[in-house]
CSV table of C-alpha atoms and ligand atoms in Angstrom, one decimal:
chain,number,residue,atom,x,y,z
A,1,UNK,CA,-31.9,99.6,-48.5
A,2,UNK,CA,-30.8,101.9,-51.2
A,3,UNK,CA,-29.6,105.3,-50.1
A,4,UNK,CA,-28.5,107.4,-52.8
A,5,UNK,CA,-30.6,110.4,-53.9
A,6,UNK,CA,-29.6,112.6,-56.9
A,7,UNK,CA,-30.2,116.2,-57.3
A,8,UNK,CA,-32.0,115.9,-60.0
A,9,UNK,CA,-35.0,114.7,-57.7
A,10,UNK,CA,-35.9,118.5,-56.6
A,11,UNK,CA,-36.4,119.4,-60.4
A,12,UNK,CA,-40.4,117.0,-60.1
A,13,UNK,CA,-43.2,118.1,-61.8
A,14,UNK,CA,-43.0,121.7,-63.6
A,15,UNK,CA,-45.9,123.7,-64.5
A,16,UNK,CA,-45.7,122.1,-68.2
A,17,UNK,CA,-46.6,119.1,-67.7
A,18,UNK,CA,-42.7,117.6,-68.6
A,19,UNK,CA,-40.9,115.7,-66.1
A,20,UNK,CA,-37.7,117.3,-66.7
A,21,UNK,CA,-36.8,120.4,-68.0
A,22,UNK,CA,-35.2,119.1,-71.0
A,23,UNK,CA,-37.5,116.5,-72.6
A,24,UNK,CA,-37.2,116.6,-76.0
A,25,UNK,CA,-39.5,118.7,-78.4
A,26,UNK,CA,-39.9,115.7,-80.8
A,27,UNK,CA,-43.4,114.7,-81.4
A,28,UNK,CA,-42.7,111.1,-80.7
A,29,UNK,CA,-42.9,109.0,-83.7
A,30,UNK,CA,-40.4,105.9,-82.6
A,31,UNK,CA,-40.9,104.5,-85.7
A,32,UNK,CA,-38.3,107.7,-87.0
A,33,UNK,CA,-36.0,107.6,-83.8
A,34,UNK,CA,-33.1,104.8,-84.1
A,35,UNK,CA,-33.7,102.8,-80.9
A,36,UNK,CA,-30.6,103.7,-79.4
A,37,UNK,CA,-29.0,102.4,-76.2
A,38,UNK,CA,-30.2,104.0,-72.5
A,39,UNK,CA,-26.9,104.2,-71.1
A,40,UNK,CA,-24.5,106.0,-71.2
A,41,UNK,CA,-26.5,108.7,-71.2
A,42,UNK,CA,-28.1,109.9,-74.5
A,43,UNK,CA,-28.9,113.6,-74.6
A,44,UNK,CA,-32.3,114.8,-74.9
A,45,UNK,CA,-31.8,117.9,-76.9
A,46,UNK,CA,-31.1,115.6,-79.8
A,47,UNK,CA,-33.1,112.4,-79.3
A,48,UNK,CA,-36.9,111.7,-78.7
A,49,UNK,CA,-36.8,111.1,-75.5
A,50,UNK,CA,-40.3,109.5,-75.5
A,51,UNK,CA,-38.7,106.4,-77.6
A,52,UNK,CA,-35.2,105.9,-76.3
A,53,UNK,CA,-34.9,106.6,-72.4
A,54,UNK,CA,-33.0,109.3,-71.5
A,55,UNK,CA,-33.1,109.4,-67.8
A,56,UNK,CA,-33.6,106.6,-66.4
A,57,UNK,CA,-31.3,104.6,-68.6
A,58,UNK,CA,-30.2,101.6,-65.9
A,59,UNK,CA,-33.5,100.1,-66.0
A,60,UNK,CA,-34.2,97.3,-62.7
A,61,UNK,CA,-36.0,94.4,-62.9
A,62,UNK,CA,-37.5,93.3,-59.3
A,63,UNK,CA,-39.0,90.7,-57.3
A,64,UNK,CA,-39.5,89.7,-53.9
A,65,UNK,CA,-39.7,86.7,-52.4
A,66,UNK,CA,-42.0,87.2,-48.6
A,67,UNK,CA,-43.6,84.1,-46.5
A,68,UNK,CA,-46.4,86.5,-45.6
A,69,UNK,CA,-48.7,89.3,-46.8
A,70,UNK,CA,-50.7,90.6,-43.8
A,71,UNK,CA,-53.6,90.6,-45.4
A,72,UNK,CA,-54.0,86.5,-45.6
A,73,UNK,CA,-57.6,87.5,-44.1
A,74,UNK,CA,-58.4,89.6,-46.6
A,75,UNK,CA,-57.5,86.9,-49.6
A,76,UNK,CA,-54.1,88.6,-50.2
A,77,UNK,CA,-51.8,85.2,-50.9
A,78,UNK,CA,-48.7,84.5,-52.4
A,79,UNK,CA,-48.5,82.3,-56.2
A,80,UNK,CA,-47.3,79.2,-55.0
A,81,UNK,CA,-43.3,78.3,-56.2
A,82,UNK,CA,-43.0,81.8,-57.6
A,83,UNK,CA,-41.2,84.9,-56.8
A,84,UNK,CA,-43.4,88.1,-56.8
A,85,UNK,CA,-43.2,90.9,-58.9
A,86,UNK,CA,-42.2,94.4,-57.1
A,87,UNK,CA,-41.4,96.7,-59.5
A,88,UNK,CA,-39.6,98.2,-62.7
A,89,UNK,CA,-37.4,101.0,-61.8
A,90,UNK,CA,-35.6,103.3,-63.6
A,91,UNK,CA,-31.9,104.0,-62.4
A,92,UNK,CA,-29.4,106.7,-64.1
A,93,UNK,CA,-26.8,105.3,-65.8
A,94,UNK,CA,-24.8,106.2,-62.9
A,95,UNK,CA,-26.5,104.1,-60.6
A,96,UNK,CA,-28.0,106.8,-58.9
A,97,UNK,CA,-31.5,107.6,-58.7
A,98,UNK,CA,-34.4,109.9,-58.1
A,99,UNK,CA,-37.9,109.3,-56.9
A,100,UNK,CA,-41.3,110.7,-57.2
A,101,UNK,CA,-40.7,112.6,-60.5
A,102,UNK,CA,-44.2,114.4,-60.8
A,103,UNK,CA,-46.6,115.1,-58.2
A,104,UNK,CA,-49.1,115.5,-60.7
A,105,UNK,CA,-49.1,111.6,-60.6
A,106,UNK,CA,-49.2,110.9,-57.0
A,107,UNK,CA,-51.0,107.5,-56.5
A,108,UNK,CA,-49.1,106.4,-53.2
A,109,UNK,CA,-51.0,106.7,-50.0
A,110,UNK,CA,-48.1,105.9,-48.1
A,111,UNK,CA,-45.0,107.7,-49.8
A,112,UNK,CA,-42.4,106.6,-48.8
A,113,UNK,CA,-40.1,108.8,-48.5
A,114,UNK,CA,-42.1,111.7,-47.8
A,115,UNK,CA,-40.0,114.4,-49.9
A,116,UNK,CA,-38.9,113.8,-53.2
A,117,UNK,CA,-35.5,114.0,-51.8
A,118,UNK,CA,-35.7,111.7,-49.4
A,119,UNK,CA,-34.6,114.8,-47.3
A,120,UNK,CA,-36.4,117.3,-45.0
A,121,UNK,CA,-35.4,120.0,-47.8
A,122,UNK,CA,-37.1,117.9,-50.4
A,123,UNK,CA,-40.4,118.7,-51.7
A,124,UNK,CA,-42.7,117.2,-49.7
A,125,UNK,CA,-45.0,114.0,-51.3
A,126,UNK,CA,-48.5,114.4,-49.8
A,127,UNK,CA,-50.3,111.1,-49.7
A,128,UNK,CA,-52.7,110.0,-51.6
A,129,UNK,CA,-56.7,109.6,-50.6
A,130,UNK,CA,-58.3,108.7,-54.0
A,131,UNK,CA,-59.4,105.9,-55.8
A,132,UNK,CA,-56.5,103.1,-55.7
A,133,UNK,CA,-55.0,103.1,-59.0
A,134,UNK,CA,-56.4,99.4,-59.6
A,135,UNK,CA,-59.6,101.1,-60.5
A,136,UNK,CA,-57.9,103.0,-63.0
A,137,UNK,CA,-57.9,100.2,-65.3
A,138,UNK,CA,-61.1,99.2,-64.9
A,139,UNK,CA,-62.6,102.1,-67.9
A,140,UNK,CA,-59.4,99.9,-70.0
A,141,UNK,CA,-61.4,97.2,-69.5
A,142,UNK,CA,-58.3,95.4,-68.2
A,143,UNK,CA,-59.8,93.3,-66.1
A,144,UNK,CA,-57.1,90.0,-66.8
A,145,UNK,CA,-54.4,92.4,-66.2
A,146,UNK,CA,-56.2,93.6,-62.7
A,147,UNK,CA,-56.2,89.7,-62.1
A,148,UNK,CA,-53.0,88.8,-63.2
A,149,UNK,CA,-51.6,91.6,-60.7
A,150,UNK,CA,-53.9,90.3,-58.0
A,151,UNK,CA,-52.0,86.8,-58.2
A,152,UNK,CA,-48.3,88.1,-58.8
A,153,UNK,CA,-47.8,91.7,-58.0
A,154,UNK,CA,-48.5,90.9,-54.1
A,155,UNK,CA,-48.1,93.5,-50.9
A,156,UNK,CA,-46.6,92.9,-47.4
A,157,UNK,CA,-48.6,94.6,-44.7
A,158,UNK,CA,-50.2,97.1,-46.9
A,159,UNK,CA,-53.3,96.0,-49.7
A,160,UNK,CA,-52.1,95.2,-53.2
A,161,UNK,CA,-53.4,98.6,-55.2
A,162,UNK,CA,-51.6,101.0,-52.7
A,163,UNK,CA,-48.2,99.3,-53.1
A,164,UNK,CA,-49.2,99.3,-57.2
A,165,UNK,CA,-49.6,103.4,-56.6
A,166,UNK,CA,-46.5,103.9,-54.8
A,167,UNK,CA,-44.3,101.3,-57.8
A,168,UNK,CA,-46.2,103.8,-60.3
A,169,UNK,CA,-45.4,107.1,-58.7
A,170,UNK,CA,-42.3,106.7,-57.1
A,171,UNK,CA,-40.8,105.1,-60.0
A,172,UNK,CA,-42.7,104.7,-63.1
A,173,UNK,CA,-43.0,109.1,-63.3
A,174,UNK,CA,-39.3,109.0,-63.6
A,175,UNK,CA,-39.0,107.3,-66.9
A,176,UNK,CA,-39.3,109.4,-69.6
A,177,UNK,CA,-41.0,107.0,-71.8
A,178,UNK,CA,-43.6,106.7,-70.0
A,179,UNK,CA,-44.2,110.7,-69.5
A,180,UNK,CA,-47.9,111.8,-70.6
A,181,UNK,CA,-46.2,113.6,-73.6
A,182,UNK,CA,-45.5,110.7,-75.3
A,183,UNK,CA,-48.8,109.4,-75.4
A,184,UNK,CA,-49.8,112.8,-77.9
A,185,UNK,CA,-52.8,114.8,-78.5
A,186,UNK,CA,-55.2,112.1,-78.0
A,187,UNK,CA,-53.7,110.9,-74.5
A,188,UNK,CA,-56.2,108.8,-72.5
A,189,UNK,CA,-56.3,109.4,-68.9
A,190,UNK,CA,-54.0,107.3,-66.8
A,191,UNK,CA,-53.0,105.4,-70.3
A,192,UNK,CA,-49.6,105.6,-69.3
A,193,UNK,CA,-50.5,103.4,-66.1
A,194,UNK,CA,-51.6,101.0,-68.0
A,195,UNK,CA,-48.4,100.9,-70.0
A,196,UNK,CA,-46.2,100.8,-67.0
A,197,UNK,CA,-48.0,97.9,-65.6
A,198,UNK,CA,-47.9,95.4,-68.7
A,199,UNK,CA,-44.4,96.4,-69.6
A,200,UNK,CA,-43.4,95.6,-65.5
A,201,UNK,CA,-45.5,92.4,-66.3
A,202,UNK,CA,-43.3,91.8,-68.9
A,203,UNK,CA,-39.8,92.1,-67.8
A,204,UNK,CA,-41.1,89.9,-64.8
A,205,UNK,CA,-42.0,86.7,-66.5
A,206,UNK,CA,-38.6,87.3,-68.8
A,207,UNK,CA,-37.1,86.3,-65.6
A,208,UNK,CA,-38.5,83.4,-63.3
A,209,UNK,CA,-36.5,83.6,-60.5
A,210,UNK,CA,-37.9,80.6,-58.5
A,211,UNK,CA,-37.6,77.8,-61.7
A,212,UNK,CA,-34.0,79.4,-62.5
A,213,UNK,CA,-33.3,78.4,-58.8
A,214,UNK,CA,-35.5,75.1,-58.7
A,215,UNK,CA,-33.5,73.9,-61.7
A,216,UNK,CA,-30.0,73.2,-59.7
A,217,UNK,CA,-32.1,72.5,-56.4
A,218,UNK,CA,-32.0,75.6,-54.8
A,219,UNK,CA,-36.1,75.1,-53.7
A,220,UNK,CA,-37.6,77.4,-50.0
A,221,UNK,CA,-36.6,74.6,-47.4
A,222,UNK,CA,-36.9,75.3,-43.6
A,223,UNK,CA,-34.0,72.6,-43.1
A,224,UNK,CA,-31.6,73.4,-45.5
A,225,UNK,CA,-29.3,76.2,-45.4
A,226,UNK,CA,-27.2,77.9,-49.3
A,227,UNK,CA,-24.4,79.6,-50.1
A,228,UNK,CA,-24.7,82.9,-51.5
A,229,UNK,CA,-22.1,81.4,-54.7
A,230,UNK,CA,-24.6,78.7,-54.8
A,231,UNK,CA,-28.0,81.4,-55.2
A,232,UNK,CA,-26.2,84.0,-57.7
A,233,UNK,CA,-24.6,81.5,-60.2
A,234,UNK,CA,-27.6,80.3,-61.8
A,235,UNK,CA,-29.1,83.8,-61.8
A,236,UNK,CA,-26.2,85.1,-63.8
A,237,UNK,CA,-26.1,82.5,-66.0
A,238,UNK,CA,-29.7,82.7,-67.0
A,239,UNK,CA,-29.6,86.3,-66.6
A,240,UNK,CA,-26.4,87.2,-68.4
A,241,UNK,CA,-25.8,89.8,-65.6
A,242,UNK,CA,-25.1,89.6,-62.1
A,243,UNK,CA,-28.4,90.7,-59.8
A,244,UNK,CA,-28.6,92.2,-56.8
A,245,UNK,CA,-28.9,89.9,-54.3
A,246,UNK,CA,-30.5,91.3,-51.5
A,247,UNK,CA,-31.2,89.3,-47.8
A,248,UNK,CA,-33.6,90.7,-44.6
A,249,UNK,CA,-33.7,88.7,-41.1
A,250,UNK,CA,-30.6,88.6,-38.5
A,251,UNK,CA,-26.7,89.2,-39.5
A,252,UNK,CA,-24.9,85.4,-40.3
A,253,UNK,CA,-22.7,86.7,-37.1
A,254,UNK,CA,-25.3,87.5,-34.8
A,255,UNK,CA,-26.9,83.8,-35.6
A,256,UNK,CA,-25.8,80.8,-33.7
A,257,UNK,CA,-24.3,78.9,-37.1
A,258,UNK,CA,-22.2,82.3,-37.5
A,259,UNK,CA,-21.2,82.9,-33.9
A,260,UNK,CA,-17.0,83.2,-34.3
A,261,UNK,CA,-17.6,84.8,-38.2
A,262,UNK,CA,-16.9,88.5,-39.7
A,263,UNK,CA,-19.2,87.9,-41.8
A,264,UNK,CA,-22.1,90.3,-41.0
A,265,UNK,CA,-24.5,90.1,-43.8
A,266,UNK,CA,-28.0,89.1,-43.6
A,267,UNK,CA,-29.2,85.2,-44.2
A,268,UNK,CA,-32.9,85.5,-45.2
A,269,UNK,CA,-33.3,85.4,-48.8
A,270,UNK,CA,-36.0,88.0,-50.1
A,271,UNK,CA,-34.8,90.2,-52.9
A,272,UNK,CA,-33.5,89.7,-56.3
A,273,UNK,CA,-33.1,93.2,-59.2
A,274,UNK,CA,-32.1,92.1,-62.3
A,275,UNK,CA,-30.1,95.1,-64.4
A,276,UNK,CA,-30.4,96.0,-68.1
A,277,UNK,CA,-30.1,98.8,-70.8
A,278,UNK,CA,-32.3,99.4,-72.8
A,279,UNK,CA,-32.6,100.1,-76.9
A,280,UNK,CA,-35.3,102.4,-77.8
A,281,UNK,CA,-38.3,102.2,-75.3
A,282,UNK,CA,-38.3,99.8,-72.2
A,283,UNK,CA,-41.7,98.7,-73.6
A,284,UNK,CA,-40.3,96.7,-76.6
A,285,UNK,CA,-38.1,94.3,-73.9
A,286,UNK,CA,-34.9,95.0,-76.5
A,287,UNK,CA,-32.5,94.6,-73.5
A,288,UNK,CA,-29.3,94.0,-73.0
A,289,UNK,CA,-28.4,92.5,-69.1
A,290,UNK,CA,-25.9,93.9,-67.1
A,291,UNK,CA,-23.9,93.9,-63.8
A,292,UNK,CA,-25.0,95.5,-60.4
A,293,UNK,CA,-23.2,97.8,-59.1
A,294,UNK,CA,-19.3,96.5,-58.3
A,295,UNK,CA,-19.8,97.9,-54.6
A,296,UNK,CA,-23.5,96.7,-54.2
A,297,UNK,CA,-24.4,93.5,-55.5
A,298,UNK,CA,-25.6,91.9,-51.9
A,299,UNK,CA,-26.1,92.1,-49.1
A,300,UNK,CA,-26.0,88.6,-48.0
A,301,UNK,CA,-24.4,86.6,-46.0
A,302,UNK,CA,-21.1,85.3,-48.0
A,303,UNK,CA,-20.2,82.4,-45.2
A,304,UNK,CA,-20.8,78.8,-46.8
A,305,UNK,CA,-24.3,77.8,-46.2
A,306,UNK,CA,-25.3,81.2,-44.1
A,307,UNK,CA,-28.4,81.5,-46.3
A,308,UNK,CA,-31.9,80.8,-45.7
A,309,UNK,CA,-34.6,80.2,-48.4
A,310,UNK,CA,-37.2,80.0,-46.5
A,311,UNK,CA,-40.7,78.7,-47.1
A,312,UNK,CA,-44.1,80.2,-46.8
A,313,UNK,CA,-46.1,80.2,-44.2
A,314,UNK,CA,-49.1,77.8,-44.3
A,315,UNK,CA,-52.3,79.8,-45.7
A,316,UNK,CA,-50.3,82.5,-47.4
A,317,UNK,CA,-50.3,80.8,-50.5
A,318,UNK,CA,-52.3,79.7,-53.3
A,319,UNK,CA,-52.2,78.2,-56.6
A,320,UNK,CA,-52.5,81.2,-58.8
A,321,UNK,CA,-56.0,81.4,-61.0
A,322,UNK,CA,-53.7,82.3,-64.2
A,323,UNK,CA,-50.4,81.4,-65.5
A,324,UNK,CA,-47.3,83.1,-64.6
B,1,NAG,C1,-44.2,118.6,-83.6
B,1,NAG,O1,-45.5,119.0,-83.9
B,1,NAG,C2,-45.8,120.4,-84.0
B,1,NAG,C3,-47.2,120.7,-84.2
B,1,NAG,O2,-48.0,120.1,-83.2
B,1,NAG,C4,-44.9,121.0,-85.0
B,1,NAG,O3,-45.0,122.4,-84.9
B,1,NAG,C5,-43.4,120.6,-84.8
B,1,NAG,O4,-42.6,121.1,-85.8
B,1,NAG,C6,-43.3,119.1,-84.7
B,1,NAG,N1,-41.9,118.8,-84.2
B,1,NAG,C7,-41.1,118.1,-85.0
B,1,NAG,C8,-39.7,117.8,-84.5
B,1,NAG,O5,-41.5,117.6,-86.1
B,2,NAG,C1,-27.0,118.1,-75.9
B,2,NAG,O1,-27.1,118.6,-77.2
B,2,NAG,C2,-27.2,120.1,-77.2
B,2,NAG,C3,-27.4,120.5,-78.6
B,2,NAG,O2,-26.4,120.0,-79.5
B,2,NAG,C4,-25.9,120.7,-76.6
B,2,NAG,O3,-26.1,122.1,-76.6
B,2,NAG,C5,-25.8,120.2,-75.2
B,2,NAG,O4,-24.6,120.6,-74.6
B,2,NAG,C6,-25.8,118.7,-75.1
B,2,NAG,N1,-25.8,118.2,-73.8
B,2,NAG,C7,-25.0,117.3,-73.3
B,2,NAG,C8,-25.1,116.9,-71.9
B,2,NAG,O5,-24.1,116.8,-74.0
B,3,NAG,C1,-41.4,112.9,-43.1
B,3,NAG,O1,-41.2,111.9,-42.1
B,3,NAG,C2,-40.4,112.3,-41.1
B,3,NAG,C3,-40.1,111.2,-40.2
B,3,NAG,O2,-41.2,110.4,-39.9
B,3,NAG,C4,-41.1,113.5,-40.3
B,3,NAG,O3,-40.4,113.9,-39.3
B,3,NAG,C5,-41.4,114.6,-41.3
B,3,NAG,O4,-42.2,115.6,-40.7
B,3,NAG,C6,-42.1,114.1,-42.6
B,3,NAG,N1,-42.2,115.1,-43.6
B,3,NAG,C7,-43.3,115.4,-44.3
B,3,NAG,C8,-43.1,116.5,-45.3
B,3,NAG,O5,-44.3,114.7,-44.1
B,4,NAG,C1,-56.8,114.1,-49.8
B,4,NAG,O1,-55.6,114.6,-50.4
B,4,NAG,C2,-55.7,115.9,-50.9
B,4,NAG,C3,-54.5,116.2,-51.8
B,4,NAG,O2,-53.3,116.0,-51.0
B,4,NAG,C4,-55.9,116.9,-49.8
B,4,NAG,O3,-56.1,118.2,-50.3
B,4,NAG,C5,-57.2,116.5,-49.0
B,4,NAG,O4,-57.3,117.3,-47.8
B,4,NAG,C6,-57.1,115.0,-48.6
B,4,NAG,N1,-58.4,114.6,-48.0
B,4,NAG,C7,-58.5,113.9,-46.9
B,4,NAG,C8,-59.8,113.5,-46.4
B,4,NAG,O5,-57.5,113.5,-46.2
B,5,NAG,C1,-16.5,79.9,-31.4
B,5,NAG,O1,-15.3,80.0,-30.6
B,5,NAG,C2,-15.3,79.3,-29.4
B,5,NAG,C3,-14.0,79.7,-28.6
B,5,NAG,O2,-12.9,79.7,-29.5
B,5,NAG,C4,-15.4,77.8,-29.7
B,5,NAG,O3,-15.5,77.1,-28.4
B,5,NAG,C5,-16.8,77.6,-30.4
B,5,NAG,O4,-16.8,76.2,-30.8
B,5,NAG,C6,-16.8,78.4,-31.7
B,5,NAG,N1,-18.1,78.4,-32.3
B,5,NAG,C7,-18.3,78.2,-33.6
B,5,NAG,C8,-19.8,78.1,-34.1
B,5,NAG,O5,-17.4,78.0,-34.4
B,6,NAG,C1,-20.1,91.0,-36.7
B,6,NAG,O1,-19.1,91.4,-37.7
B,6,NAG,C2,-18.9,92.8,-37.8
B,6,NAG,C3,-18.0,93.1,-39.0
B,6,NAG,O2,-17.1,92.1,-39.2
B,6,NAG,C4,-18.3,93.3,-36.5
B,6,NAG,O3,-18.1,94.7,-36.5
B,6,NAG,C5,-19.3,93.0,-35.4
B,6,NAG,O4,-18.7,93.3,-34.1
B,6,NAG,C6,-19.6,91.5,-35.3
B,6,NAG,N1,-20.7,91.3,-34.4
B,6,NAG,C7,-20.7,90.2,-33.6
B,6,NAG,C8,-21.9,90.0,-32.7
B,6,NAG,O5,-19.8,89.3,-33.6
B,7,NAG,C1,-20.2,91.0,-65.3
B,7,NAG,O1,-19.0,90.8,-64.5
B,7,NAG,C2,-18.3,89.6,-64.9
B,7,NAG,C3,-17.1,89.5,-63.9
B,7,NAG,O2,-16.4,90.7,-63.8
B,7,NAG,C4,-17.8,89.8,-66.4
B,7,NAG,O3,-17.1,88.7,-66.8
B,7,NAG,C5,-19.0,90.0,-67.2
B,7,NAG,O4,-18.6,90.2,-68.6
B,7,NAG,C6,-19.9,91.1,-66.8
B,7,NAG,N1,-21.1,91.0,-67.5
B,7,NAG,C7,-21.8,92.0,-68.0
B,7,NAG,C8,-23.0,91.8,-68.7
B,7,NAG,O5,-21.3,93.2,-68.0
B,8,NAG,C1,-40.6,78.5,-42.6
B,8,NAG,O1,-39.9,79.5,-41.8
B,8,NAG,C2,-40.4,80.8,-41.9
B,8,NAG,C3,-39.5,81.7,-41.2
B,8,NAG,O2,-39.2,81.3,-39.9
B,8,NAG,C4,-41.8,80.8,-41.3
B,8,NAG,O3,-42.4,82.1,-41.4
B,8,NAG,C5,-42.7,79.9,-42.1
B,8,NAG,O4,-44.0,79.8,-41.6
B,8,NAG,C6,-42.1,78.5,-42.2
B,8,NAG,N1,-42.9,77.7,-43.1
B,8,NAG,C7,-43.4,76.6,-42.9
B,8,NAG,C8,-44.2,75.9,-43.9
B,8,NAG,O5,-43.3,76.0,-41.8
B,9,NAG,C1,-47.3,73.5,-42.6
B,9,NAG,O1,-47.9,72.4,-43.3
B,9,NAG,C2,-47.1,71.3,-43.4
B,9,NAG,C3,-47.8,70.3,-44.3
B,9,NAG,O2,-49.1,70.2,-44.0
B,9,NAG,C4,-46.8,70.7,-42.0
B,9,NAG,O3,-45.9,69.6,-42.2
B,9,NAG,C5,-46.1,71.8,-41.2
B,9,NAG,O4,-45.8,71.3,-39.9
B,9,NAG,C6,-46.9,73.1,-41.2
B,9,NAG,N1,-46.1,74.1,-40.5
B,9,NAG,C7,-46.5,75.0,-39.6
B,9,NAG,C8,-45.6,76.0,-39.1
B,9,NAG,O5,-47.7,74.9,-39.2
């Protein structure tokens, strides 16, 4: 869905240990750093870069909303009347982005793309064959957090932890508050994935996508049909910015309702990013939201009543064991 790669993705991992080449020398004390804002840019030379986030300033908020896992067999369901959790990613200012940051942090067995650069010039991102990273909290004894993920942060045709490794490695590395330097001399191993996770957790239940919608009526119906004008308002109004919207399943013109249309955008409901910048580091949640992108905020259908919310299939949901 997105396409836009910066250059900056070939600079990944450097024999130092840094994700970028100019993370700042500071020794990380954000107590003494003023928590300024991510974007526009702040410049690392001259700012801690491990308490206010200087590269991946545009930071995305997102959830899904799938009928199905593929892995209903295996106990892999969705919480019922609740959007799931897919990631926290961090976007330049720009809007652009980069992926895969450091390959010394490789947790996805199914990268995706395969170079950093999405490119066949890129670095290449070999797959990953360890231990999924949901073990990795088990020596954090963070075995609520390990539940909590198992009801909310929910795969489609691939098992929970491996979709949790490719969030962590294709995005999380490219934050650089959450770079191993920040965590100082007495750095635990995989600390920082720990961090990522709660603080994903966190911008997630800031933003319940499915009550926001239930509250003016807009509930997964298999009859009814909305308008995209109908879907966004609430969101923004809760939100304070506009989301990206984003649909999957056949173009509104290609679908018997949309037969004589121009409009060619999709009519399944099953995405929603919610923007913001960021003062100090993303962990403390001091946000402020913000619009998507003026030339990609959907890709829905626009035609009245074009899209579908659809409900889940039977036996791929179930009550969650803990609260959202
Ligand atoms: C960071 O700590 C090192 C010692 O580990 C010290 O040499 C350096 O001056 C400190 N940097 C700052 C900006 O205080
Ligand atoms: C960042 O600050 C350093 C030191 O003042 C300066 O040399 C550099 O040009 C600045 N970079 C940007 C992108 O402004
Ligand atoms: C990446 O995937 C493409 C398309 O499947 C394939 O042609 C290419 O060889 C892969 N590259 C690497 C480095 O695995
Ligand atoms: C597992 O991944 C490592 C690192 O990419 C690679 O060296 C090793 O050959 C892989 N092992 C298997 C069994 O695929
Ligand atoms: C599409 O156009 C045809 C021919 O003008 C018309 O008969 C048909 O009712 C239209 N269908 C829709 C869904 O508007
Ligand atoms: C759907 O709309 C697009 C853009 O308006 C148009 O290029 C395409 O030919 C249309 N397809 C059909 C099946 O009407
Ligand atoms: C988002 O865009 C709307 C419409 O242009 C504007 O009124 C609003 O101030 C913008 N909100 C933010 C948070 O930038
Ligand atoms: C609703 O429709 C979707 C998409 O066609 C389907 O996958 C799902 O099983 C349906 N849900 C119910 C409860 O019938
Ligand atoms: C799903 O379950 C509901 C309620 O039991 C039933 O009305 C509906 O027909 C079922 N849908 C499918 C596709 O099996």
């Amino acid at each position: 869905m997105r396409s836009t790669f910066a250059a900056a993705a070939v600079l990944a991992s450097t024999a130092s240990g840094q994700l970028y080449p100019d993370q700042s020398p500071y020794n990380h004390t954000c107590e003494l750093q003023n928590p300024l804002l991510s974007c526009p840019p702040q410049n690392s030379s001259l700012v801690d870069s491990c308490c206010v986030e200087t590269f991946g300033g545009l930071v995305l908020s997102t959830q899904f909303w799938s009928t199905y896992t593929g892995g209903e067999q295996a106990g892999q369901l969705l919480p019922q009347d609740t959007w799931t959790l897919h990631g926290l990613w961090p976007d330049f200012c720009s809007g652009l982005y980069t992926s895969y940051c450091d390959l010394t942090r490789q947790y996805d067995p199914i990268p995706s793309p395969n170079t950093t650069t999405g490119k066949p010039d890129g670095v290449p991102v070999p797959a990953y064959n360890g231990s999924n990273i949901g073990t990795f909290l088990e020596p954090f004894g963070k075995y609520d957090l390990l539940e909590y993920m198992n009801n909310y942060w929910i795969a489609q045709n691939q098992d929970n932890a491996g979709f949790w490794g490719h969030e962590f490695s294709k995005h999380a590395t490219c934050f650089s508050t959450f770079n191993v330097p920040c965590y100082g001399p007495q750095y635990r191993k995989h600390e920082e994935v720990v961090d990522f996770f709660e603080t994903a957790i966190q911008y997630y239940k800031r933003f319940p996508t499915f009550d926001w919608l239930e509250e003016v009526d807009i509930t997964p119906s298999n009859c009814t049909t909305y308008s995209y004008e109908a879907i966004r308002d609430p969101l923004v109004e809760q939100h304070g910015g506009l989301p990206f919207i984003g649909c999957t399943g056949p173009r509104y013109n290609t679908t018997e309702a949309g037969k004589n249309s121009t409009d060619n955008g999709y009519t399944v409901l099953s995405e929603v990013w919610y923007y913001e910048y960021v003062y100090g580091r993303p962990q403390e949640m001091n946000t402020i939201p913000v619009n998507a992108s003026a030339t990609y905020y959907t890709n829905c259908a626009k035609a009245e009543g074009a899209i579908h919310y659809p409900e889940r299939t039977n036996g791929s949901v179930r009550v969650p064991t803990l609260p959202y």
